[in-house]
């Protein structure tokens, strides 16, 4: 069944957990979609796990469009959410609406995600006014890494925690259909989840969120440059891939592949 923003609304009302996974290309989208994932997030994390950057700041609109198009082509049922990359919405509300529009019109996304609280409310309102659903993202927002001084848990101090609660309420008022809570204490995530009627999607935010999101390469054991505490490996695909490639190399070197079965 096709998943939409109404699926998100209904899930929160019915107390059903939402499942979100990142995806960056056609085959990964197709596999996750076949498994019945609710939403695929074309995260700007692609800068790290696909392009080898040390953070997400160098990801461009061109990068996001390229990957969003591939994910859309591989998806039949999941809601496709495209991340708005650094500097695609911060400089002006006009940029925000135009770039969100491109991710939907050219990329084929159903919704966009952007990072931040009070500072992005005008952009969120304007994008929603243009009939594009927006997912918020607060807590450890990787595009602010230079302000945070690194990838660190956010909202541990009472004052900062209060600001996060207010930020999510304001995002709901501005029209966001859901919000990602990244790397915050689980009790704070619980408080936020109880105080809004839009679903909270956690990553490193504990079990009380309305849903969870993980990065494809992290949860399948493919990317190991950074391994945060919240990442659970559900498969060791990196080892499976390495073993397949090693066998291929050996068989070619030993003249085993291609035998008659693989020749014309
Ligand atoms: O870019 C991304 O993959 C994200 C998730 C970690 C939520 O924003």
PDB file of C-alpha atoms and ligand atoms in Angstrom:
ATOM      1  CA  UNK A   1       0.000   0.000   0.000  1.00  0.00           C
ATOM      2  CA  UNK A   2       1.234   3.510  -0.843  1.00  0.00           C
ATOM      3  CA  UNK A   3       2.595   5.384   2.179  1.00  0.00           C
ATOM      4  CA  UNK A   4       1.873   9.090   2.485  1.00  0.00           C
ATOM      5  CA  UNK A   5       2.027  11.804   5.105  1.00  0.00           C
ATOM      6  CA  UNK A   6      -1.428  10.583   6.171  1.00  0.00           C
ATOM      7  CA  UNK A   7       0.177   7.223   7.022  1.00  0.00           C
ATOM      8  CA  UNK A   8       2.443   9.167   9.391  1.00  0.00           C
ATOM      9  CA  UNK A   9      -0.491  11.018  10.980  1.00  0.00           C
ATOM     10  CA  UNK A  10      -2.547   7.834  11.396  1.00  0.00           C
ATOM     11  CA  UNK A  11       0.400   5.907  12.852  1.00  0.00           C
ATOM     12  CA  UNK A  12       0.836   8.484  15.619  1.00  0.00           C
ATOM     13  CA  UNK A  13      -2.880   8.474  16.378  1.00  0.00           C
ATOM     14  CA  UNK A  14      -3.019   4.659  16.463  1.00  0.00           C
ATOM     15  CA  UNK A  15       0.213   4.214  18.405  1.00  0.00           C
ATOM     16  CA  UNK A  16       1.859   2.266  15.541  1.00  0.00           C
ATOM     17  CA  UNK A  17       5.631   2.580  15.155  1.00  0.00           C
ATOM     18  CA  UNK A  18       6.954   4.080  11.914  1.00  0.00           C
ATOM     19  CA  UNK A  19       9.971   2.627  10.113  1.00  0.00           C
ATOM     20  CA  UNK A  20      12.329   4.843   8.135  1.00  0.00           C
ATOM     21  CA  UNK A  21      15.631   3.966   6.474  1.00  0.00           C
ATOM     22  CA  UNK A  22      17.960   6.055   4.383  1.00  0.00           C
ATOM     23  CA  UNK A  23      18.477   5.083   0.740  1.00  0.00           C
ATOM     24  CA  UNK A  24      20.675   6.623  -1.902  1.00  0.00           C
ATOM     25  CA  UNK A  25      20.248   4.583  -5.066  1.00  0.00           C
ATOM     26  CA  UNK A  26      17.875   2.450  -7.133  1.00  0.00           C
ATOM     27  CA  UNK A  27      18.717  -1.060  -5.824  1.00  0.00           C
ATOM     28  CA  UNK A  28      18.776  -0.087  -2.150  1.00  0.00           C
ATOM     29  CA  UNK A  29      15.443   1.731  -2.492  1.00  0.00           C
ATOM     30  CA  UNK A  30      13.930  -1.243  -4.286  1.00  0.00           C
ATOM     31  CA  UNK A  31      15.036  -3.720  -1.599  1.00  0.00           C
ATOM     32  CA  UNK A  32      13.801  -1.626   1.336  1.00  0.00           C
ATOM     33  CA  UNK A  33      10.538  -0.870  -0.459  1.00  0.00           C
ATOM     34  CA  UNK A  34       9.968  -4.598  -1.062  1.00  0.00           C
ATOM     35  CA  UNK A  35      10.474  -5.181   2.688  1.00  0.00           C
ATOM     36  CA  UNK A  36       7.631  -2.742   3.429  1.00  0.00           C
ATOM     37  CA  UNK A  37       9.538   0.207   4.903  1.00  0.00           C
ATOM     38  CA  UNK A  38       7.243   3.195   5.579  1.00  0.00           C
ATOM     39  CA  UNK A  39       9.604   5.902   4.311  1.00  0.00           C
ATOM     40  CA  UNK A  40      12.943   6.210   2.553  1.00  0.00           C
ATOM     41  CA  UNK A  41      15.026   9.218   3.460  1.00  0.00           C
ATOM     42  CA  UNK A  42      17.527  10.349   0.849  1.00  0.00           C
ATOM     43  CA  UNK A  43      19.721  11.754   3.594  1.00  0.00           C
ATOM     44  CA  UNK A  44      22.567  14.171   3.046  1.00  0.00           C
ATOM     45  CA  UNK A  45      24.474  11.515   5.022  1.00  0.00           C
ATOM     46  CA  UNK A  46      25.153  10.297   1.482  1.00  0.00           C
ATOM     47  CA  UNK A  47      28.048  12.751   1.572  1.00  0.00           C
ATOM     48  CA  UNK A  48      29.721  10.529   4.166  1.00  0.00           C
ATOM     49  CA  UNK A  49      28.575   6.999   3.338  1.00  0.00           C
ATOM     50  CA  UNK A  50      28.509   7.256  -0.487  1.00  0.00           C
ATOM     51  CA  UNK A  51      30.863  10.106  -1.375  1.00  0.00           C
ATOM     52  CA  UNK A  52      33.498   9.749   1.362  1.00  0.00           C
ATOM     53  CA  UNK A  53      33.335  13.275   2.817  1.00  0.00           C
ATOM     54  CA  UNK A  54      34.073  13.664   6.540  1.00  0.00           C
ATOM     55  CA  UNK A  55      30.741  15.414   7.164  1.00  0.00           C
ATOM     56  CA  UNK A  56      27.606  16.484   5.272  1.00  0.00           C
ATOM     57  CA  UNK A  57      28.555  20.112   4.575  1.00  0.00           C
ATOM     58  CA  UNK A  58      29.874  19.617   1.046  1.00  0.00           C
ATOM     59  CA  UNK A  59      26.742  17.902  -0.255  1.00  0.00           C
ATOM     60  CA  UNK A  60      25.083  19.987  -2.995  1.00  0.00           C
ATOM     61  CA  UNK A  61      21.629  20.241  -4.535  1.00  0.00           C
ATOM     62  CA  UNK A  62      23.054  18.455  -7.618  1.00  0.00           C
ATOM     63  CA  UNK A  63      24.158  15.542  -5.408  1.00  0.00           C
ATOM     64  CA  UNK A  64      20.748  15.399  -3.736  1.00  0.00           C
ATOM     65  CA  UNK A  65      18.860  15.525  -7.025  1.00  0.00           C
ATOM     66  CA  UNK A  66      21.019  12.792  -8.564  1.00  0.00           C
ATOM     67  CA  UNK A  67      20.403  10.394  -5.655  1.00  0.00           C
ATOM     68  CA  UNK A  68      16.757  11.361  -5.093  1.00  0.00           C
ATOM     69  CA  UNK A  69      15.938  10.559  -8.724  1.00  0.00           C
ATOM     70  CA  UNK A  70      17.481   7.104  -8.372  1.00  0.00           C
ATOM     71  CA  UNK A  71      15.634   6.385  -5.108  1.00  0.00           C
ATOM     72  CA  UNK A  72      12.313   7.545  -6.579  1.00  0.00           C
ATOM     73  CA  UNK A  73      12.777   5.208  -9.538  1.00  0.00           C
ATOM     74  CA  UNK A  74      13.309   2.279  -7.153  1.00  0.00           C
ATOM     75  CA  UNK A  75      10.339   3.037  -4.895  1.00  0.00           C
ATOM     76  CA  UNK A  76       6.744   1.958  -5.362  1.00  0.00           C
ATOM     77  CA  UNK A  77       5.137   2.289  -1.943  1.00  0.00           C
ATOM     78  CA  UNK A  78       7.375   4.078   0.542  1.00  0.00           C
ATOM     79  CA  UNK A  79       7.187   7.815   1.150  1.00  0.00           C
ATOM     80  CA  UNK A  80      10.337   9.333  -0.380  1.00  0.00           C
ATOM     81  CA  UNK A  81      11.757  12.199   1.704  1.00  0.00           C
ATOM     82  CA  UNK A  82      14.698  14.185   0.326  1.00  0.00           C
ATOM     83  CA  UNK A  83      17.101  16.043   2.594  1.00  0.00           C
ATOM     84  CA  UNK A  84      17.695  19.704   1.833  1.00  0.00           C
ATOM     85  CA  UNK A  85      21.499  20.071   1.800  1.00  0.00           C
ATOM     86  CA  UNK A  86      23.534  22.727   3.605  1.00  0.00           C
ATOM     87  CA  UNK A  87      22.978  26.209   2.118  1.00  0.00           C
ATOM     88  CA  UNK A  88      19.935  25.174   0.072  1.00  0.00           C
ATOM     89  CA  UNK A  89      17.509  26.824   2.567  1.00  0.00           C
ATOM     90  CA  UNK A  90      19.535  28.933   5.014  1.00  0.00           C
ATOM     91  CA  UNK A  91      20.189  32.047   2.899  1.00  0.00           C
ATOM     92  CA  UNK A  92      16.584  32.910   2.008  1.00  0.00           C
ATOM     93  CA  UNK A  93      13.027  31.653   2.093  1.00  0.00           C
ATOM     94  CA  UNK A  94      13.003  31.988  -1.703  1.00  0.00           C
ATOM     95  CA  UNK A  95      15.942  29.546  -1.999  1.00  0.00           C
ATOM     96  CA  UNK A  96      14.197  27.188   0.405  1.00  0.00           C
ATOM     97  CA  UNK A  97      10.978  27.030  -1.639  1.00  0.00           C
ATOM     98  CA  UNK A  98      12.778  26.798  -5.009  1.00  0.00           C
ATOM     99  CA  UNK A  99      15.118  24.040  -3.845  1.00  0.00           C
ATOM    100  CA  UNK A 100      12.360  22.076  -2.088  1.00  0.00           C
ATOM    101  CA  UNK A 101      10.374  22.406  -5.318  1.00  0.00           C
ATOM    102  CA  UNK A 102      13.259  20.967  -7.365  1.00  0.00           C
ATOM    103  CA  UNK A 103      13.581  17.950  -5.085  1.00  0.00           C
ATOM    104  CA  UNK A 104       9.890  17.195  -5.686  1.00  0.00           C
ATOM    105  CA  UNK A 105       9.574  18.264  -9.332  1.00  0.00           C
ATOM    106  CA  UNK A 106      12.908  16.967 -10.708  1.00  0.00           C
ATOM    107  CA  UNK A 107      13.856  14.469  -8.012  1.00  0.00           C
ATOM    108  CA  UNK A 108      10.479  12.821  -7.552  1.00  0.00           C
ATOM    109  CA  UNK A 109      10.473  13.184  -3.736  1.00  0.00           C
ATOM    110  CA  UNK A 110       7.148  13.315  -1.869  1.00  0.00           C
ATOM    111  CA  UNK A 111       8.485  15.449   0.976  1.00  0.00           C
ATOM    112  CA  UNK A 112      11.638  17.258   2.110  1.00  0.00           C
ATOM    113  CA  UNK A 113      13.552  17.388   5.385  1.00  0.00           C
ATOM    114  CA  UNK A 114      15.506  20.306   6.770  1.00  0.00           C
ATOM    115  CA  UNK A 115      17.483  20.856   9.953  1.00  0.00           C
ATOM    116  CA  UNK A 116      16.925  23.404  12.706  1.00  0.00           C
ATOM    117  CA  UNK A 117      14.399  25.034  15.040  1.00  0.00           C
ATOM    118  CA  UNK A 118      13.379  28.690  15.349  1.00  0.00           C
ATOM    119  CA  UNK A 119      15.778  29.776  12.594  1.00  0.00           C
ATOM    120  CA  UNK A 120      14.025  27.678   9.904  1.00  0.00           C
ATOM    121  CA  UNK A 121      10.366  28.322  10.779  1.00  0.00           C
ATOM    122  CA  UNK A 122       9.836  30.860   7.978  1.00  0.00           C
ATOM    123  CA  UNK A 123      11.284  28.426   5.461  1.00  0.00           C
ATOM    124  CA  UNK A 124       9.094  25.582   6.773  1.00  0.00           C
ATOM    125  CA  UNK A 125       5.940  27.721   6.555  1.00  0.00           C
ATOM    126  CA  UNK A 126       6.746  28.832   3.007  1.00  0.00           C
ATOM    127  CA  UNK A 127       7.550  25.316   1.760  1.00  0.00           C
ATOM    128  CA  UNK A 128       4.360  23.931   3.305  1.00  0.00           C
ATOM    129  CA  UNK A 129       2.437  26.831   1.730  1.00  0.00           C
ATOM    130  CA  UNK A 130       3.849  25.636  -1.615  1.00  0.00           C
ATOM    131  CA  UNK A 131       2.134  22.277  -0.832  1.00  0.00           C
ATOM    132  CA  UNK A 132       5.336  20.385  -0.089  1.00  0.00           C
ATOM    133  CA  UNK A 133       5.318  18.328   3.123  1.00  0.00           C
ATOM    134  CA  UNK A 134       8.217  19.119   5.449  1.00  0.00           C
ATOM    135  CA  UNK A 135       9.927  16.909   8.019  1.00  0.00           C
ATOM    136  CA  UNK A 136      11.854  18.797  10.715  1.00  0.00           C
ATOM    137  CA  UNK A 137      15.128  17.655  12.296  1.00  0.00           C
ATOM    138  CA  UNK A 138      16.420  18.784  15.700  1.00  0.00           C
ATOM    139  CA  UNK A 139      19.001  17.681  18.275  1.00  0.00           C
ATOM    140  CA  UNK A 140      22.336  16.773  16.723  1.00  0.00           C
ATOM    141  CA  UNK A 141      21.815  18.444  13.359  1.00  0.00           C
ATOM    142  CA  UNK A 142      24.959  17.538  11.363  1.00  0.00           C
ATOM    143  CA  UNK A 143      24.857  20.698   9.211  1.00  0.00           C
ATOM    144  CA  UNK A 144      25.595  22.650  12.434  1.00  0.00           C
ATOM    145  CA  UNK A 145      28.619  20.536  13.329  1.00  0.00           C
ATOM    146  CA  UNK A 146      30.958  23.546  13.289  1.00  0.00           C
ATOM    147  CA  UNK A 147      28.728  25.318  15.843  1.00  0.00           C
ATOM    148  CA  UNK A 148      28.464  22.194  18.038  1.00  0.00           C
ATOM    149  CA  UNK A 149      32.191  21.471  17.874  1.00  0.00           C
ATOM    150  CA  UNK A 150      31.680  17.870  16.758  1.00  0.00           C
ATOM    151  CA  UNK A 151      29.132  15.050  16.678  1.00  0.00           C
ATOM    152  CA  UNK A 152      27.895  15.335  20.295  1.00  0.00           C
ATOM    153  CA  UNK A 153      24.705  14.349  22.153  1.00  0.00           C
ATOM    154  CA  UNK A 154      22.440  17.421  22.424  1.00  0.00           C
ATOM    155  CA  UNK A 155      19.888  18.570  25.011  1.00  0.00           C
ATOM    156  CA  UNK A 156      21.568  17.210  28.152  1.00  0.00           C
ATOM    157  CA  UNK A 157      21.265  20.555  30.001  1.00  0.00           C
ATOM    158  CA  UNK A 158      17.765  21.541  31.208  1.00  0.00           C
ATOM    159  CA  UNK A 159      17.777  24.881  29.382  1.00  0.00           C
ATOM    160  CA  UNK A 160      18.821  23.330  26.052  1.00  0.00           C
ATOM    161  CA  UNK A 161      16.307  20.509  26.568  1.00  0.00           C
ATOM    162  CA  UNK A 162      13.528  23.078  27.062  1.00  0.00           C
ATOM    163  CA  UNK A 163      14.598  24.841  23.875  1.00  0.00           C
ATOM    164  CA  UNK A 164      14.336  21.579  21.946  1.00  0.00           C
ATOM    165  CA  UNK A 165      10.806  20.936  23.262  1.00  0.00           C
ATOM    166  CA  UNK A 166       9.783  24.452  22.180  1.00  0.00           C
ATOM    167  CA  UNK A 167      11.497  24.038  18.787  1.00  0.00           C
ATOM    168  CA  UNK A 168       9.516  20.890  17.980  1.00  0.00           C
ATOM    169  CA  UNK A 169       6.229  22.533  19.057  1.00  0.00           C
ATOM    170  CA  UNK A 170       7.051  25.485  16.798  1.00  0.00           C
ATOM    171  CA  UNK A 171       7.859  23.157  13.878  1.00  0.00           C
ATOM    172  CA  UNK A 172       4.480  21.486  14.375  1.00  0.00           C
ATOM    173  CA  UNK A 173       2.774  24.905  14.369  1.00  0.00           C
ATOM    174  CA  UNK A 174       4.679  25.847  11.208  1.00  0.00           C
ATOM    175  CA  UNK A 175       3.171  22.805   9.464  1.00  0.00           C
ATOM    176  CA  UNK A 176       5.854  20.090   9.666  1.00  0.00           C
ATOM    177  CA  UNK A 177       4.301  16.607   9.321  1.00  0.00           C
ATOM    178  CA  UNK A 178       6.995  14.843  11.395  1.00  0.00           C
ATOM    179  CA  UNK A 179      10.307  15.560  13.066  1.00  0.00           C
ATOM    180  CA  UNK A 180      13.584  13.678  13.376  1.00  0.00           C
ATOM    181  CA  UNK A 181      15.114  13.707  16.874  1.00  0.00           C
ATOM    182  CA  UNK A 182      18.812  12.948  16.598  1.00  0.00           C
ATOM    183  CA  UNK A 183      21.140  12.070  19.465  1.00  0.00           C
ATOM    184  CA  UNK A 184      19.240  13.360  22.464  1.00  0.00           C
ATOM    185  CA  UNK A 185      18.551  11.682  25.837  1.00  0.00           C
ATOM    186  CA  UNK A 186      15.665   9.205  25.668  1.00  0.00           C
ATOM    187  CA  UNK A 187      13.700  10.927  28.464  1.00  0.00           C
ATOM    188  CA  UNK A 188      13.810  14.207  26.534  1.00  0.00           C
ATOM    189  CA  UNK A 189      12.640  12.389  23.396  1.00  0.00           C
ATOM    190  CA  UNK A 190       9.768  10.986  25.478  1.00  0.00           C
ATOM    191  CA  UNK A 191       8.772  14.457  26.677  1.00  0.00           C
ATOM    192  CA  UNK A 192       8.889  15.853  23.130  1.00  0.00           C
ATOM    193  CA  UNK A 193       6.949  12.890  21.702  1.00  0.00           C
ATOM    194  CA  UNK A 194       4.195  13.398  24.298  1.00  0.00           C
ATOM    195  CA  UNK A 195       3.980  17.138  23.736  1.00  0.00           C
ATOM    196  CA  UNK A 196       3.262  17.147  19.973  1.00  0.00           C
ATOM    197  CA  UNK A 197       0.713  15.483  17.725  1.00  0.00           C
ATOM    198  CA  UNK A 198       3.143  14.939  14.836  1.00  0.00           C
ATOM    199  CA  UNK A 199       5.262  11.773  14.880  1.00  0.00           C
ATOM    200  CA  UNK A 200       8.823  11.899  16.186  1.00  0.00           C
ATOM    201  CA  UNK A 201      11.340   9.747  14.343  1.00  0.00           C
ATOM    202  CA  UNK A 202      14.366   8.947  16.460  1.00  0.00           C
ATOM    203  CA  UNK A 203      17.988   8.211  15.665  1.00  0.00           C
ATOM    204  CA  UNK A 204      19.984   7.883  18.857  1.00  0.00           C
ATOM    205  CA  UNK A 205      16.943   9.188  20.759  1.00  0.00           C
ATOM    206  CA  UNK A 206      15.711   6.000  22.469  1.00  0.00           C
ATOM    207  CA  UNK A 207      12.599   3.887  22.263  1.00  0.00           C
ATOM    208  CA  UNK A 208       9.876   6.405  23.138  1.00  0.00           C
ATOM    209  CA  UNK A 209       9.855   8.034  19.696  1.00  0.00           C
ATOM    210  CA  UNK A 210       6.975   7.287  17.332  1.00  0.00           C
ATOM    211  CA  UNK A 211       9.367   5.732  14.830  1.00  0.00           C
ATOM    212  CA  UNK A 212      13.016   5.077  14.102  1.00  0.00           C
ATOM    213  CA  UNK A 213      15.415   5.899  11.291  1.00  0.00           C
ATOM    214  CA  UNK A 214      18.832   4.386  10.605  1.00  0.00           C
ATOM    215  CA  UNK A 215      21.415   4.923   7.894  1.00  0.00           C
ATOM    216  CA  UNK A 216      21.438   2.076   5.321  1.00  0.00           C
ATOM    217  CA  UNK A 217      25.214   1.541   5.346  1.00  0.00           C
ATOM    218  CA  UNK A 218      25.422   1.645   9.169  1.00  0.00           C
ATOM    219  CA  UNK A 219      22.648  -0.853   9.869  1.00  0.00           C
ATOM    220  CA  UNK A 220      23.850  -3.300   7.231  1.00  0.00           C
ATOM    221  CA  UNK A 221      27.483  -3.204   8.378  1.00  0.00           C
ATOM    222  CA  UNK A 222      28.855  -1.577   5.221  1.00  0.00           C
ATOM    223  CA  UNK A 223      30.215   1.725   6.617  1.00  0.00           C
ATOM    224  CA  UNK A 224      32.585   1.570   9.551  1.00  0.00           C
ATOM    225  CA  UNK A 225      34.479   4.914   9.475  1.00  0.00           C
ATOM    226  CA  UNK A 226      32.334   6.144  12.387  1.00  0.00           C
ATOM    227  CA  UNK A 227      30.233   3.865  14.618  1.00  0.00           C
ATOM    228  CA  UNK A 228      27.991   5.807  16.991  1.00  0.00           C
ATOM    229  CA  UNK A 229      26.522   4.040  20.055  1.00  0.00           C
ATOM    230  CA  UNK A 230      22.999   4.108  18.588  1.00  0.00           C
ATOM    231  CA  UNK A 231      23.870   2.076  15.488  1.00  0.00           C
ATOM    232  CA  UNK A 232      22.747  -1.539  15.591  1.00  0.00           C
ATOM    233  CA  UNK A 233      24.112  -3.789  12.824  1.00  0.00           C
ATOM    234  CA  UNK A 234      21.316  -5.962  11.483  1.00  0.00           C
ATOM    235  CA  UNK A 235      23.554  -7.671   8.925  1.00  0.00           C
ATOM    236  CA  UNK A 236      27.216  -7.990   8.152  1.00  0.00           C
ATOM    237  CA  UNK A 237      26.889  -7.092   4.486  1.00  0.00           C
ATOM    238  CA  UNK A 238      30.399  -5.618   4.378  1.00  0.00           C
ATOM    239  CA  UNK A 239      31.871  -9.075   5.151  1.00  0.00           C
ATOM    240  CA  UNK A 240      29.545 -10.799   2.656  1.00  0.00           C
ATOM    241  CA  UNK A 241      30.609  -8.336  -0.058  1.00  0.00           C
ATOM    242  CA  UNK A 242      34.318  -8.683   0.762  1.00  0.00           C
ATOM    243  CA  UNK A 243      34.080 -12.470   0.684  1.00  0.00           C
ATOM    244  CA  UNK A 244      32.331 -12.406  -2.734  1.00  0.00           C
ATOM    245  CA  UNK A 245      34.914 -10.027  -4.201  1.00  0.00           C
ATOM    246  CA  UNK A 246      37.828 -12.075  -2.818  1.00  0.00           C
ATOM    247  CA  UNK A 247      36.399 -15.268  -4.352  1.00  0.00           C
ATOM    248  CA  UNK A 248      36.041 -13.519  -7.716  1.00  0.00           C
ATOM    249  CA  UNK A 249      39.638 -12.253  -7.596  1.00  0.00           C
ATOM    250  CA  UNK A 250      40.942 -15.746  -6.758  1.00  0.00           C
ATOM    251  CA  UNK A 251      38.888 -17.478  -9.444  1.00  0.00           C
ATOM    252  CA  UNK A 252      40.016 -15.052 -12.156  1.00  0.00           C
ATOM    253  CA  UNK A 253      43.664 -15.344 -11.088  1.00  0.00           C
ATOM    254  CA  UNK A 254      43.455 -19.153 -11.024  1.00  0.00           C
ATOM    255  CA  UNK A 255      41.670 -19.368 -14.388  1.00  0.00           C
ATOM    256  CA  UNK A 256      38.492 -20.848 -12.844  1.00  0.00           C
ATOM    257  CA  UNK A 257      36.198 -17.998 -13.923  1.00  0.00           C
ATOM    258  CA  UNK A 258      34.757 -17.837 -16.551  1.00  0.00           C
ATOM    259  CA  UNK A 259      34.403 -21.594 -17.157  1.00  0.00           C
ATOM    260  CA  UNK A 260      32.281 -23.084 -19.935  1.00  0.00           C
ATOM    261  CA  UNK A 261      29.052 -22.345 -18.004  1.00  0.00           C
ATOM    262  CA  UNK A 262      29.739 -18.634 -18.333  1.00  0.00           C
ATOM    263  CA  UNK A 263      31.066 -18.630 -21.918  1.00  0.00           C
ATOM    264  CA  UNK A 264      29.392 -18.514 -25.348  1.00  0.00           C
TER     265      UNK A 264
HETATM  266  O1  LIG B   1      21.146  12.546   6.463  1.00  0.00           O
HETATM  267  C1  LIG B   1      20.596  11.643   7.111  1.00  0.00           C
HETATM  268  O2  LIG B   1      20.747  10.440   6.840  1.00  0.00           O
HETATM  269  C2  LIG B   1      19.748  12.027   8.229  1.00  0.00           C
HETATM  270  C3  LIG B   1      19.326  10.954   9.179  1.00  0.00           C
HETATM  271  C4  LIG B   1      20.456  10.549  10.011  1.00  0.00           C
HETATM  272  C5  LIG B   1      18.156  11.346   9.971  1.00  0.00           C
HETATM  273  O3  LIG B   1      19.445  13.168   8.373  1.00  0.00           O
END
